[in-house]
Coordinates of C-alpha atoms in Angstrom, one line a residue:
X1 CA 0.0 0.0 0.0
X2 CA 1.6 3.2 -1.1
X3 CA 1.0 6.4 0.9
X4 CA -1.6 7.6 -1.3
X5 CA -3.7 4.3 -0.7
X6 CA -2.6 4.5 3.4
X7 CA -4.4 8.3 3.1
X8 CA -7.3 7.0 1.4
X9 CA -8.0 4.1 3.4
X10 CA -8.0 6.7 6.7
X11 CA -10.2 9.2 5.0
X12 CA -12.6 6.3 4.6
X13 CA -13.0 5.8 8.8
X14 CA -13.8 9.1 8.8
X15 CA -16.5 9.7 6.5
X16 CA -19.9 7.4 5.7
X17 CA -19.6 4.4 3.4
X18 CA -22.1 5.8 1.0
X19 CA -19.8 8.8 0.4
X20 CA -16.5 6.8 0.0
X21 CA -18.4 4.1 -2.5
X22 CA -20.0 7.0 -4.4
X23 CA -16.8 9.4 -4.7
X24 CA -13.9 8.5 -2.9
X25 CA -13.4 4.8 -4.4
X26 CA -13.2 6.4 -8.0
X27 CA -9.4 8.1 -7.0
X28 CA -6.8 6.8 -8.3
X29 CA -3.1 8.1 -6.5
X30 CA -0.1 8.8 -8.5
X31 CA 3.1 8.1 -6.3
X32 CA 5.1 9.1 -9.8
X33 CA 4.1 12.4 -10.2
X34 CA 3.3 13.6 -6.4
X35 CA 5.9 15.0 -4.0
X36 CA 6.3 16.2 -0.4
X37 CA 4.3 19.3 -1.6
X38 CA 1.8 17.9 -4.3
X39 CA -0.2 14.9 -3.7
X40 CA -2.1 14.0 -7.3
X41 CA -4.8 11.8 -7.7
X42 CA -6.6 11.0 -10.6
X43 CA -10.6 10.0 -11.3
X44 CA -12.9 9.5 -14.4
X45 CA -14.7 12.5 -14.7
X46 CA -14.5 16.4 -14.9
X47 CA -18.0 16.4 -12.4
X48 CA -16.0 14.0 -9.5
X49 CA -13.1 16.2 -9.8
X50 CA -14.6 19.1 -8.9
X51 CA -16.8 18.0 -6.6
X52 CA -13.9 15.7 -4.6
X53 CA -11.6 19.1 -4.9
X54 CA -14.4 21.3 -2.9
X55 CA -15.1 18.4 -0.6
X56 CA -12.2 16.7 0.5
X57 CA -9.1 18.3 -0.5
X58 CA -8.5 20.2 2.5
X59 CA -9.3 16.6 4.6
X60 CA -6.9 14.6 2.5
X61 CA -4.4 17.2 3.3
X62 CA -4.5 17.0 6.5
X63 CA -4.0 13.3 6.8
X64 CA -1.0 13.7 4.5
X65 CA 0.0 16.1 7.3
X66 CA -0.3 14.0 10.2
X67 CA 0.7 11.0 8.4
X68 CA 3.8 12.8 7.1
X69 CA 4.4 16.2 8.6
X70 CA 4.1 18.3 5.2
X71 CA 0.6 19.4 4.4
X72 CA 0.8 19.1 0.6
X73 CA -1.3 20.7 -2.1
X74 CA -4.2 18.1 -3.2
X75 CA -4.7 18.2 -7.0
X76 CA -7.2 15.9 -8.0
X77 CA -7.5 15.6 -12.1
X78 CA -9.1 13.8 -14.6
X79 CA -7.6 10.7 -16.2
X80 CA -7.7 6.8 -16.1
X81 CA -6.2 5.0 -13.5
X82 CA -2.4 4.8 -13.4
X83 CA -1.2 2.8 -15.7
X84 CA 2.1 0.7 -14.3
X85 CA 5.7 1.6 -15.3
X86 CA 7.0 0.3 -18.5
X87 CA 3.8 1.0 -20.8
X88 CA 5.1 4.0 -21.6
X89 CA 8.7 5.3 -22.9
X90 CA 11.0 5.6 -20.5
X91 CA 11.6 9.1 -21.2
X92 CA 7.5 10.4 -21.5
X93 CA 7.4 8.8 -18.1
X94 CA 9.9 10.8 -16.8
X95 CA 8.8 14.6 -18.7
X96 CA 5.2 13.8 -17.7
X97 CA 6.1 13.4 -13.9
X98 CA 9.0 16.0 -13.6
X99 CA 8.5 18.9 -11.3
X100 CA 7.8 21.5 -14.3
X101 CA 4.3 19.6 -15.7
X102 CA 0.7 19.9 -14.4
X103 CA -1.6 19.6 -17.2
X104 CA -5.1 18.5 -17.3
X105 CA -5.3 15.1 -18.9
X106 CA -8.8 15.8 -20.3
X107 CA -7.7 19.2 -21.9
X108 CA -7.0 17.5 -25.3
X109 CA -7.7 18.0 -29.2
X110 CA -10.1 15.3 -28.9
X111 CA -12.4 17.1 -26.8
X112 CA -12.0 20.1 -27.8
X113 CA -15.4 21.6 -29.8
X114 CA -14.6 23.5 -33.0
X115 CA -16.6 26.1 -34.7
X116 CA -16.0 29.3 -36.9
X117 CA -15.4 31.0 -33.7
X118 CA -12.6 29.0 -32.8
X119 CA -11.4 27.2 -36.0
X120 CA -8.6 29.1 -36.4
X121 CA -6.9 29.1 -33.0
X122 CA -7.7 25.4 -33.3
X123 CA -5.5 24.4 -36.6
X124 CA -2.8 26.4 -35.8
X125 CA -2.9 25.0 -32.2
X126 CA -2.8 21.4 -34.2
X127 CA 0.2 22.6 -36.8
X128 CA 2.3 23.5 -33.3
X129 CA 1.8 20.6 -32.0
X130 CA 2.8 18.5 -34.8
X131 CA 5.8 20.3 -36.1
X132 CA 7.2 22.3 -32.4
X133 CA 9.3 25.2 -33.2
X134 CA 9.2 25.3 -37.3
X135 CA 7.1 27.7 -38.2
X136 CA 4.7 29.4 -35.7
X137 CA 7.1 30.2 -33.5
X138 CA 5.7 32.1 -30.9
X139 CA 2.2 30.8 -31.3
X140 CA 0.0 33.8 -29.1
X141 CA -3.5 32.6 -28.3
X142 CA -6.1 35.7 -27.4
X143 CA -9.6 35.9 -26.5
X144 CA -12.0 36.3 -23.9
X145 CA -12.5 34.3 -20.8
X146 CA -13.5 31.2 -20.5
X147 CA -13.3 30.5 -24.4
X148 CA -11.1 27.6 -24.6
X149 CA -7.4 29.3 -24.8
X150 CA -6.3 26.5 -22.0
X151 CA -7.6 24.0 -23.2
X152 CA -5.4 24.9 -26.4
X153 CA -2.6 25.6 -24.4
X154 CA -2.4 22.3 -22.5
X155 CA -3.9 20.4 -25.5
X156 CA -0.3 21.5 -27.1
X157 CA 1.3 20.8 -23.8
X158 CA -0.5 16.9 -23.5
X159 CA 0.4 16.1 -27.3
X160 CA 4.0 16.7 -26.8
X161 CA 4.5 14.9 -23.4
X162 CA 3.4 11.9 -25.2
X163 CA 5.7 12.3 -28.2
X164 CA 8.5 12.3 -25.2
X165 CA 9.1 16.4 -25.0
X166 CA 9.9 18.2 -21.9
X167 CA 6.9 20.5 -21.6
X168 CA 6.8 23.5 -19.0
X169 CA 3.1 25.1 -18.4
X170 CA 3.2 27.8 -16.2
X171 CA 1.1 31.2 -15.5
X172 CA 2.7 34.3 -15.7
X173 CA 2.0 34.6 -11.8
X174 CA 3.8 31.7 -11.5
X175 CA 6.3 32.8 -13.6
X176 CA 6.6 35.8 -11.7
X177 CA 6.4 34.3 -8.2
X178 CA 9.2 31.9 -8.5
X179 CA 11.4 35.1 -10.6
X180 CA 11.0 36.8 -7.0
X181 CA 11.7 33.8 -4.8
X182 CA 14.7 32.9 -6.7
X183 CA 16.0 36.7 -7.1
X184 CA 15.4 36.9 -2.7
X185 CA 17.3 33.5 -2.1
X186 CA 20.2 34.1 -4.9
X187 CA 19.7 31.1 -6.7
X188 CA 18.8 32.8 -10.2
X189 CA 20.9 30.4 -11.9
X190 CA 18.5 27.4 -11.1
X191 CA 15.3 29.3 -12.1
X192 CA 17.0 30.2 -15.6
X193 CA 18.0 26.3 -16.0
X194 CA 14.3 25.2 -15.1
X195 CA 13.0 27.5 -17.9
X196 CA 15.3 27.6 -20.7
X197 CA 16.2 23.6 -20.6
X198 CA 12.5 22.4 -21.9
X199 CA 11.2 22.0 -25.8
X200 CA 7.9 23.4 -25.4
X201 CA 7.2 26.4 -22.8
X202 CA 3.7 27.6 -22.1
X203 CA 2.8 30.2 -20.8
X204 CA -1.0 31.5 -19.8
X205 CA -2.3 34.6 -19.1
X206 CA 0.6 36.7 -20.4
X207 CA -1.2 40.1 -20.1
X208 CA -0.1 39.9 -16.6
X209 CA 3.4 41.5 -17.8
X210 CA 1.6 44.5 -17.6
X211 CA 4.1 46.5 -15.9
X212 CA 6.4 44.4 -14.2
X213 CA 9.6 45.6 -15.5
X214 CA 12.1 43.4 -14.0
X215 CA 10.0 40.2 -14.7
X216 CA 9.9 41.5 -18.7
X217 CA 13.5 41.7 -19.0
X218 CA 13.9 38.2 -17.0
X219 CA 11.3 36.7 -19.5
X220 CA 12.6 38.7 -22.5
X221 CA 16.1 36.6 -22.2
X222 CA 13.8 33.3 -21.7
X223 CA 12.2 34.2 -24.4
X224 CA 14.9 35.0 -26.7
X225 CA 17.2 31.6 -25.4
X226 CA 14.9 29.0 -26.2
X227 CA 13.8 30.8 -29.5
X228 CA 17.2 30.8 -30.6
X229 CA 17.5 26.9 -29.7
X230 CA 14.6 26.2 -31.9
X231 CA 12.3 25.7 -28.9
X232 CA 8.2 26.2 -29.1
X233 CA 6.8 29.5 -27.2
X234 CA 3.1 29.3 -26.8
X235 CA 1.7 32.0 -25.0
X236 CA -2.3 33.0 -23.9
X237 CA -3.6 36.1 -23.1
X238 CA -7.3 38.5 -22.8
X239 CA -6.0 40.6 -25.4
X240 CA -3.6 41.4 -28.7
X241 CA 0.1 42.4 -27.6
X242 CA -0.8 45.6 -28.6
X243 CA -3.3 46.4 -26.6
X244 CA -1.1 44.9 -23.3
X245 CA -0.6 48.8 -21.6
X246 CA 2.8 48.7 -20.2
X247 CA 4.4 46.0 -22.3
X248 CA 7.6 47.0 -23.3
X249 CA 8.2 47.5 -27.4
X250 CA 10.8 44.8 -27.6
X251 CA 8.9 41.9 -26.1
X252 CA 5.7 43.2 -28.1
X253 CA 7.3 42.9 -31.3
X254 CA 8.3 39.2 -30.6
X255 CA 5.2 38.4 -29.5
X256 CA 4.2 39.3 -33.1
X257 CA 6.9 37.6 -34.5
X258 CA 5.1 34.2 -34.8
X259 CA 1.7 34.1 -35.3
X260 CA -1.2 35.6 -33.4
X261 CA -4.9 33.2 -33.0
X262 CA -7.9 34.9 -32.2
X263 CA -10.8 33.0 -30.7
X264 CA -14.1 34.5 -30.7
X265 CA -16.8 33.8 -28.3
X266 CA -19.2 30.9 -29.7
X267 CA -22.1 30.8 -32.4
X268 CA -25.3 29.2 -30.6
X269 CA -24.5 25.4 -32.8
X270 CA -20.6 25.4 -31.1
X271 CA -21.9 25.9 -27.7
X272 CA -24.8 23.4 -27.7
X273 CA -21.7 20.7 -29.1
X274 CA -20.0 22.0 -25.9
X275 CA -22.8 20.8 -23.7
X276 CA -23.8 18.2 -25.3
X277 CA -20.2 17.1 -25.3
X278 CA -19.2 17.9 -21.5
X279 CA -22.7 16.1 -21.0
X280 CA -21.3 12.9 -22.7
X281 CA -18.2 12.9 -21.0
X282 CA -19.7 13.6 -17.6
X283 CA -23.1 10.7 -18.1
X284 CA -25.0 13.5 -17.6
X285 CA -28.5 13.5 -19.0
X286 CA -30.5 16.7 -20.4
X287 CA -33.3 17.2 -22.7
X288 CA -33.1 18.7 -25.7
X289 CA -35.0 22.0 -24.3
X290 CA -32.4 22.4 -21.9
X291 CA -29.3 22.2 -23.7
X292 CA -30.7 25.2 -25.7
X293 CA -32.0 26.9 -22.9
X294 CA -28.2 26.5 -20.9
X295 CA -26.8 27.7 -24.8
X296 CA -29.2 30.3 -25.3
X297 CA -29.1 32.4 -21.8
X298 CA -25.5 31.7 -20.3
X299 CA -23.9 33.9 -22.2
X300 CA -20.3 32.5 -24.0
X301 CA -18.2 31.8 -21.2
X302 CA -18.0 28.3 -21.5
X303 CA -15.9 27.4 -18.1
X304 CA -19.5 29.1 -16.7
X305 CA -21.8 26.6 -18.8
X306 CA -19.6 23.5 -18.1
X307 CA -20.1 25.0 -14.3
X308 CA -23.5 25.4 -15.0
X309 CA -24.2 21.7 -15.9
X310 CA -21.8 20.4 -13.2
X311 CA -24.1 22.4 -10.4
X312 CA -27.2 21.0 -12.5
X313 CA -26.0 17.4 -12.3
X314 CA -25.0 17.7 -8.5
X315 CA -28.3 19.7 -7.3
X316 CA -30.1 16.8 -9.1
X317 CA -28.4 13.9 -7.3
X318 CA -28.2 15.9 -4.2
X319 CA -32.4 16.6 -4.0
X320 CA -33.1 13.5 -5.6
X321 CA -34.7 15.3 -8.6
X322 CA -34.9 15.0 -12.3
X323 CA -33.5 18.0 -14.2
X324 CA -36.3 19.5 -16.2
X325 CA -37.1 22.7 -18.1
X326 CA -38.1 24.5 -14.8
X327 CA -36.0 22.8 -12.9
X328 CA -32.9 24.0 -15.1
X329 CA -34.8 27.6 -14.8
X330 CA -35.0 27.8 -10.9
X331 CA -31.3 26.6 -10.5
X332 CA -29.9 29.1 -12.5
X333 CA -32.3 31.9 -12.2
X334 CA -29.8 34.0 -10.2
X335 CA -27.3 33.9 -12.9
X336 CA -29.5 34.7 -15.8
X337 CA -30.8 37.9 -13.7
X338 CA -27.3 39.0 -13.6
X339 CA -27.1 38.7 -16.9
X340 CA -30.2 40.7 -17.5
X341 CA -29.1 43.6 -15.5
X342 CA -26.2 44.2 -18.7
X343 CA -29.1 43.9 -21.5
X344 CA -31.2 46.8 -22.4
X345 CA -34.0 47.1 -25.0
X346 CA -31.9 49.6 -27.4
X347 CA -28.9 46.7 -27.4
X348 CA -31.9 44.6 -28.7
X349 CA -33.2 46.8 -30.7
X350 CA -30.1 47.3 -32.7
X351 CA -29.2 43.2 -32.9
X352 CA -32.5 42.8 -34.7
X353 CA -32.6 45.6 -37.2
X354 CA -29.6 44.3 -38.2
X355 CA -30.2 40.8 -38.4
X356 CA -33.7 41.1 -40.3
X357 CA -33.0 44.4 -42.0
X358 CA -35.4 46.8 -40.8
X359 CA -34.4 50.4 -39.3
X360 CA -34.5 50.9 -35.5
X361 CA -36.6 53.7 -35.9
X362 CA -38.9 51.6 -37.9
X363 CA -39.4 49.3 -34.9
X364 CA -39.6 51.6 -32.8
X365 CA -42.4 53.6 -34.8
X366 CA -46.4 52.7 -35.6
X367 CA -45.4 51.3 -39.0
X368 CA -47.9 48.0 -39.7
X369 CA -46.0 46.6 -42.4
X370 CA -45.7 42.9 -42.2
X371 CA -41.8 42.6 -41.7
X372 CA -41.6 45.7 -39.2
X373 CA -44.1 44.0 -37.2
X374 CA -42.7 41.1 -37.0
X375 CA -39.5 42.8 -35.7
X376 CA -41.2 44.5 -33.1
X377 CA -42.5 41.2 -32.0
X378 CA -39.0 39.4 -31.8
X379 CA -38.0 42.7 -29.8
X380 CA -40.6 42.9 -27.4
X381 CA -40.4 38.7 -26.9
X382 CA -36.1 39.4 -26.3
X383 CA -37.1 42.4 -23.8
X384 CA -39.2 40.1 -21.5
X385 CA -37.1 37.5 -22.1
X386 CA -33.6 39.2 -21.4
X387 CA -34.3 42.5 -19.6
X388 CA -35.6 43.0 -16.1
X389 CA -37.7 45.0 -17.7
X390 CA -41.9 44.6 -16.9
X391 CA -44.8 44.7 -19.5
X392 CA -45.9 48.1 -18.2
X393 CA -42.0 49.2 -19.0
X394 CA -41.7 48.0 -21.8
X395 CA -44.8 49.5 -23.3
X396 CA -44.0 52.8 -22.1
X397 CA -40.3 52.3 -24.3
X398 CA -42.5 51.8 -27.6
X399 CA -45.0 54.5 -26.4
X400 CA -48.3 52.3 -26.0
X401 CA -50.5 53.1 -23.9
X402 CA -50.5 50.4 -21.1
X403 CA -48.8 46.9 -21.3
X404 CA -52.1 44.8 -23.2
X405 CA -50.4 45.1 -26.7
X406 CA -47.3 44.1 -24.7
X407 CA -49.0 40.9 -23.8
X408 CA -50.6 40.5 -27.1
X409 CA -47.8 39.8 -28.6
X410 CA -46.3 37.9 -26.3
X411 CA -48.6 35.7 -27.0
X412 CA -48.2 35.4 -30.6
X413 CA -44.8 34.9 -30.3
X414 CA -45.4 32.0 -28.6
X415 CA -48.0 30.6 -30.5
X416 CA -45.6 31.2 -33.5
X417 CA -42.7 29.1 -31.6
X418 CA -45.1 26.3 -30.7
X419 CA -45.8 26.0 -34.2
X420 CA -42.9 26.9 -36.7
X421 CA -39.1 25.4 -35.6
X422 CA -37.2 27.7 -38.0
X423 CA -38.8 30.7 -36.4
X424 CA -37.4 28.9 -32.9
X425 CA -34.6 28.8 -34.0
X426 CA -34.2 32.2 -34.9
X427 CA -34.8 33.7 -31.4
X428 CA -32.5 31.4 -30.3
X429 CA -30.0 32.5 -32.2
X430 CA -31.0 36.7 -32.2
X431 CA -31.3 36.0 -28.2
X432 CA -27.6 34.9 -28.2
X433 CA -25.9 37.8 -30.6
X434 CA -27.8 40.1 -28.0
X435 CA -25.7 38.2 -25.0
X436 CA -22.3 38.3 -26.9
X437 CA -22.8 41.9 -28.1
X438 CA -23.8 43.2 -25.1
X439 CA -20.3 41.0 -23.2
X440 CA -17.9 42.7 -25.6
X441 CA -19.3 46.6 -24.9
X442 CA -18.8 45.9 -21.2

C-alpha cells in the first residue's frame, strides 16, 4: 500500500460508506508524479473532480499532514487509473512526472469543440503541436474568458508529453512568483536552467506582464534563449500584444513575430456541441429543451456553462430530482438575472434591425407593415425575455398606452414558436448575438 492508498484508506474511517463508494473509491493516486508538496490523484470525470476538490481536499491534506508532517497541495485531475511503469517510454514517463508539468489530462484536441469561432486558433494549435518550433514560432492565443485558450494551451502541452518532449506550463503569476523567490534567495541560476532547458514552454495569461519591468527583462532573455535553440513558445492572453498597456516594445514585437490566434466567443450550434459534449463525458442526461435553454441564456463563457451543468448534475443527485425545463430555470435563475441587468431594450433593438434588416426607428415607430411587425414582436419577446424590464416598462419604451399590446404579442410569439421550428430557431440564435454583443461593450 503506497502512501496515497494509506491516506485513502483513513479518509474512509472518517466519513460514511455511501460517500466513499459513491466518490472517494473512484481516486486513483499517483506516487510518480506527487511529491512532499503535491499529492495527485486521478478519477474519471470532470464532475467528481470538482466535486472531490471542494469536498475533500483540505481533509486529504491534513491526513497527508499528520501522516507525514508536510501538508501538501491536493490536485485531483481527470484521467484513467495509473497505468504501471514500462507501458510508456521511459523518457515520457519521466517529462510527464518532472517537477515542471501539471496539465489536465482531459484538456486534449479530442475534446475540444470547434466552430467558426474557434477554427482558427484550433488548426494552428494542431500545426504547433505537430511540427514544435518550425514555423509558428511564438504561437499567441487571445480571447476572452472562458473561451477555450487553455484548453489549447495544455492540449499543445499533452500532445507533446506523449511524443517524449519536456513541456513547461506555467502562469505568468507563477512565472513571476518563482522570478522573485529565486531573485530573494540568490539562486537565479537554477530558475533560468528550469526555464530555458525544456522543448515546449507555455505560458497563460501573459497580459499579466503589464508592468512588471524586472519580470519582462527576466522573461525577455527566456524568451529569446529558447527561441534561438529552436524551442516552441506558446503563449495566452485577454488581449492582442498591442493592446497589453505597459508591455515593453521589444517583447511586443516578438510576440508578433510568430503568429497571433484569435478565438471569438461561440455561435449558438458550437456551444450546444459543448454541452452536449461535456454532458457525454460527464453521463449526464439533459433534454433537448435544456441544452438550448443553458446555450441560449448563459452567455459564452463556457468554463460558466460546463459549471452550470456540473451544479445542474449535482443539485439533481443531491435533491433527488430529475432536471427538467423548470428545474434548469430555478437553478440558475440568479445567474440569468445577472445577466439581465447588462441587457437593455436599445442593445436589442439594434441586434435585430440588423439581423432582419429593418431600421430601428422603424421598430420603434407605428409602421404596420408585415416585416416591421414582426421585428417588433422578436424585440418585445427578447425584452421580457432578457431585460428586467416589466410589461408596463416595456410598453412605455415603444409609447403604448399600457402593457395589453405588450401581452398581445407575447402571446403570438409564442404561439408562432409552438408551431414553426425555424422561427425557434431564430430567437434562439438573435437572443444569443444580443448576449455576446452586449459581453464585448462591457
Amino acid at each position: 500500500m503506497n502512501l496515497g492508498e494509506k491516506i485513502l484508506h483513513r479518509l474512509r474511517q472518517e466519513i460514511t460508506e455511501k460517500e466513499y463508494e459513491h466518490y472517494i473509491r473512484n481516486l486513483s493516486y499517483d506516487p510518480e508524479a506527487s511529491r512532499s508538496d503535491l499529492a495527485l490523484f486521478y478519477t474519471p470525470n470532470i464532475y467528481l473532480a470538482r466535486w472531490i476538490r471542494t469536498n475533500y481536499a483540505d481533509a486529504l491534506a491534513h491526513l497527508f499532514e499528520i501522516e507525514t508532517g508536510v501538508k501538501p497541495k491536493i490536485e485531483i485531475n481527470v484521467g484513467k487509473k495509473i497505468r504501471k511503469k514500462g507501458k510508456r517510454s521511459a523518457r515520457g514517463e519521466e517529462k510527464r512526472s518532472g517537477k515542471s508539468v501539471h496539465l489536465n489530462p482531459s484538456f486534449t484536441f479530442e475534446s475540444f469543440i470547434v466552430g467558426s469561432s474557434n477554427q482558427f486558433a484550433y488548426t494552428t494549435a494542431r500545426s504547433v503541436a505537430k511540427k514544435p518550433g518550425k514555423q509558428y514560432n511564438p504561437l499567441f492565443i487571445y480571447g476572452g474568458v472562458g473561451l477555450g485558450k487553455t484548453h489549447l494551451l495544455q492540449a499543445i502541452g499533452n500532445d507533446r508529453i506523449e511524443a517524449g518532449d519536456k513541456v513547461i506550463y506555467t502562469t505568468l503569476e507563477q512565472f513571476m512568483n518563482k522570478f522573485i523567490s529565486h531573485v530573494r534567495s540568490g539562486t537565479m541560476e537554477r530558475f533560468r536552467e528550469h526555464f530555458r532547458q525544456c522543448d515546449l514552454l507555455l505560458i497563460d495569461d501573459i497580459q499579466f506582464l503589464s508592468r512588471k519591468e524586472q519580470t519582462q527583462e527576466e522573461f525577455f532573455h527566456t524568451f529569446n534563449e529558447l527561441h534561438n535553440a529552436g524551442k516552441q513558445i506558446v503563449m495566452t492572453s485577454d488581449r492582442q500584444p498591442k493592446k497589453i498597456a505597459g508591455l515593453v516594445d521589444r517583447l511586443r514585437s516578438r510576440f508578433e513575430w510568430g503568429l497571433m490566434a484569435d478565438i471569438q466567443p461561440p455561435e449558438l450550434e458550437t456551444k450546444i456541441a459543448i454541452i452536449q459534449k461535456k454532458c457525454e463525458l460527464d453521463g449526464i442526461r439533459l433534454d433537448k429543451e435544456i441544452v438550448h435553454y443553458i446555450a441560449t441564456h448563459m452567455g459564452d463563457n463556457i468554463r460558466e456553462i460546463e459549471g452550470t451543468i456540473i451544479k445542474l448534475n449535482a443539485m439533481s443527485t443531491m435533491l433527488n430530482q430529475p432536471i427538467t425545463l423548470e428545474f434548469a430555470k430555478n437553478a440558475v435563475k440568479d445567474q440569468i438575472k445577472e445577466k439581465q441587468e447588462n441587457i437593455s431594450i436599445d442593445d436589442i433593438v439594434k441586434i435585430v434591425s440588423q439581423e432582419l434588416n429593418v431600421k430601428p426607428s422603424d421598430i420603434k415607430s407605428k409602421k404596420r407593415t408585415r416585416n416591421v411587425v414582426n421585428a417588433r414582436r422578436i424585440v418585445i419577446y427578447l425584452a421580457r425575455n432578457l431585460t428586467p424590464n416589466s410589461m408596463p416598462q416595456i410598453a412605455l419604451y415603444f409609447g403604448m398606452k399600457d402593457h395589453t399590446a405588450i401581452s398581445h404579442a407575447m402571446k403570438k410569439i409564442n404561439e408562432i414558436v409552438e408551431n414553426d421550428e425555424n422561427f425557434k430557431v431564430l430567437l434562439e440564435e438573435l437572443s444569443n448575438k444580443v448576449g455576446t454583443a452586449t459581453k464585448k461593450t462591457e
